[in-house]
Amino acid sequence: MALGSGEVGIPIYSPVPESLYPLLAVLLLTIGLLLTAFFFIYEVTSTKISRSLVQEFATGGAASVFLGFGTLFLLLWTGVYV
């Protein structure tokens, strides 16, 4: 929808202050990498019989979410507004 000549658009603001982008990027990426390391160590050290599919999905899913949001805030921090 295009704006007419007399209409003024409403600016969109981030719900997260820009000053928190570096902290969130580092924190979320660190947690994601720690969970990824835990997932890798769990897969390498456990046997096929002792593995838990629920724990694998929970750890892998949590690591994925933290790494995804950490990457998002890293991009926002560097000025790549996605």
PDB file of C-alpha atoms in Angstrom:
ATOM      1  CA  MET A   1       0.000   0.000   0.000  1.00  0.00           C
ATOM      2  CA  ALA A   2       1.550   3.282  -1.122  1.00  0.00           C
ATOM      3  CA  LEU A   3       1.187   6.471   0.837  1.00  0.00           C
ATOM      4  CA  GLY A   4      -0.543   9.440  -0.738  1.00  0.00           C
ATOM      5  CA  SER A   5       1.059  12.861  -1.017  1.00  0.00           C
ATOM      6  CA  GLY A   6      -0.479  14.163   2.225  1.00  0.00           C
ATOM      7  CA  GLU A   7      -0.095  11.032   4.348  1.00  0.00           C
ATOM      8  CA  VAL A   8       2.694  10.478   6.842  1.00  0.00           C
ATOM      9  CA  GLY A   9       3.990   7.005   7.629  1.00  0.00           C
ATOM     10  CA  ILE A  10       4.370   5.710  11.156  1.00  0.00           C
ATOM     11  CA  PRO A  11       7.980   4.785  12.006  1.00  0.00           C
ATOM     12  CA  ILE A  12       8.662   1.257  13.179  1.00  0.00           C
ATOM     13  CA  TYR A  13      10.774   0.874  16.306  1.00  0.00           C
ATOM     14  CA  SER A  14      12.541  -2.191  17.605  1.00  0.00           C
ATOM     15  CA  PRO A  15      11.068  -3.741  20.778  1.00  0.00           C
ATOM     16  CA  VAL A  16      14.659  -4.297  21.953  1.00  0.00           C
ATOM     17  CA  PRO A  17      16.888  -1.244  22.542  1.00  0.00           C
ATOM     18  CA  GLU A  18      19.838  -1.050  20.153  1.00  0.00           C
ATOM     19  CA  SER A  19      22.233  -0.759  23.086  1.00  0.00           C
ATOM     20  CA  LEU A  20      21.405  -4.369  24.043  1.00  0.00           C
ATOM     21  CA  TYR A  21      22.277  -5.878  20.639  1.00  0.00           C
ATOM     22  CA  PRO A  22      25.952  -6.614  21.498  1.00  0.00           C
ATOM     23  CA  LEU A  23      25.098  -8.162  24.858  1.00  0.00           C
ATOM     24  CA  LEU A  24      22.310 -10.298  23.424  1.00  0.00           C
ATOM     25  CA  ALA A  25      24.431 -11.414  20.464  1.00  0.00           C
ATOM     26  CA  VAL A  26      27.340 -12.558  22.631  1.00  0.00           C
ATOM     27  CA  LEU A  27      25.145 -14.098  25.314  1.00  0.00           C
ATOM     28  CA  LEU A  28      22.842 -16.029  22.971  1.00  0.00           C
ATOM     29  CA  LEU A  29      25.691 -17.246  20.753  1.00  0.00           C
ATOM     30  CA  THR A  30      27.666 -18.394  23.811  1.00  0.00           C
ATOM     31  CA  ILE A  31      24.703 -20.337  25.195  1.00  0.00           C
ATOM     32  CA  GLY A  32      24.020 -21.825  21.754  1.00  0.00           C
ATOM     33  CA  LEU A  33      27.624 -22.936  21.321  1.00  0.00           C
ATOM     34  CA  LEU A  34      27.694 -24.458  24.814  1.00  0.00           C
ATOM     35  CA  LEU A  35      24.517 -26.408  24.071  1.00  0.00           C
ATOM     36  CA  THR A  36      25.972 -27.516  20.743  1.00  0.00           C
ATOM     37  CA  ALA A  37      29.114 -28.737  22.515  1.00  0.00           C
ATOM     38  CA  PHE A  38      27.004 -30.573  25.081  1.00  0.00           C
ATOM     39  CA  PHE A  39      24.987 -32.181  22.263  1.00  0.00           C
ATOM     40  CA  PHE A  40      28.158 -33.283  20.477  1.00  0.00           C
ATOM     41  CA  ILE A  41      29.725 -34.716  23.641  1.00  0.00           C
ATOM     42  CA  TYR A  42      26.467 -36.529  24.466  1.00  0.00           C
ATOM     43  CA  GLU A  43      26.331 -38.091  20.991  1.00  0.00           C
ATOM     44  CA  VAL A  44      29.963 -39.187  21.059  1.00  0.00           C
ATOM     45  CA  THR A  45      30.044 -40.617  24.571  1.00  0.00           C
ATOM     46  CA  SER A  46      26.663 -42.374  24.761  1.00  0.00           C
ATOM     47  CA  THR A  47      25.910 -45.800  23.344  1.00  0.00           C
ATOM     48  CA  LYS A  48      23.029 -46.558  21.011  1.00  0.00           C
ATOM     49  CA  ILE A  49      21.125 -48.210  23.837  1.00  0.00           C
ATOM     50  CA  SER A  50      21.552 -45.384  26.364  1.00  0.00           C
ATOM     51  CA  ARG A  51      20.592 -42.520  24.032  1.00  0.00           C
ATOM     52  CA  SER A  52      17.371 -40.621  24.606  1.00  0.00           C
ATOM     53  CA  LEU A  53      15.595 -39.221  21.559  1.00  0.00           C
ATOM     54  CA  VAL A  54      13.757 -36.662  23.685  1.00  0.00           C
ATOM     55  CA  GLN A  55      17.019 -35.339  25.141  1.00  0.00           C
ATOM     56  CA  GLU A  56      18.582 -35.170  21.667  1.00  0.00           C
ATOM     57  CA  PHE A  57      15.653 -33.180  20.269  1.00  0.00           C
ATOM     58  CA  ALA A  58      15.506 -30.895  23.305  1.00  0.00           C
ATOM     59  CA  THR A  59      19.232 -30.133  23.286  1.00  0.00           C
ATOM     60  CA  GLY A  60      19.440 -29.764  19.517  1.00  0.00           C
ATOM     61  CA  GLY A  61      16.315 -27.611  19.356  1.00  0.00           C
ATOM     62  CA  ALA A  62      17.423 -25.328  22.175  1.00  0.00           C
ATOM     63  CA  ALA A  63      20.885 -24.929  20.614  1.00  0.00           C
ATOM     64  CA  SER A  64      19.273 -24.109  17.276  1.00  0.00           C
ATOM     65  CA  VAL A  65      17.003 -21.449  18.777  1.00  0.00           C
ATOM     66  CA  PHE A  66      19.814 -19.792  20.743  1.00  0.00           C
ATOM     67  CA  LEU A  67      22.170 -19.809  17.742  1.00  0.00           C
ATOM     68  CA  GLY A  68      19.422 -18.468  15.483  1.00  0.00           C
ATOM     69  CA  PHE A  69      18.535 -15.538  17.712  1.00  0.00           C
ATOM     70  CA  GLY A  70      22.213 -14.932  18.496  1.00  0.00           C
ATOM     71  CA  THR A  71      22.935 -14.685  14.781  1.00  0.00           C
ATOM     72  CA  LEU A  72      19.995 -12.330  14.337  1.00  0.00           C
ATOM     73  CA  PHE A  73      21.281  -9.960  17.018  1.00  0.00           C
ATOM     74  CA  LEU A  74      24.825 -10.246  15.629  1.00  0.00           C
ATOM     75  CA  LEU A  75      23.544  -9.107  12.243  1.00  0.00           C
ATOM     76  CA  LEU A  76      21.551  -6.284  13.834  1.00  0.00           C
ATOM     77  CA  TRP A  77      24.577  -5.229  15.866  1.00  0.00           C
ATOM     78  CA  THR A  78      26.743  -4.972  12.723  1.00  0.00           C
ATOM     79  CA  GLY A  79      24.125  -2.893  10.925  1.00  0.00           C
ATOM     80  CA  VAL A  80      22.564  -5.544   8.688  1.00  0.00           C
ATOM     81  CA  TYR A  81      18.915  -4.869   9.430  1.00  0.00           C
ATOM     82  CA  VAL A  82      16.935  -7.974   8.526  1.00  0.00           C
TER      83      VAL A  82
END
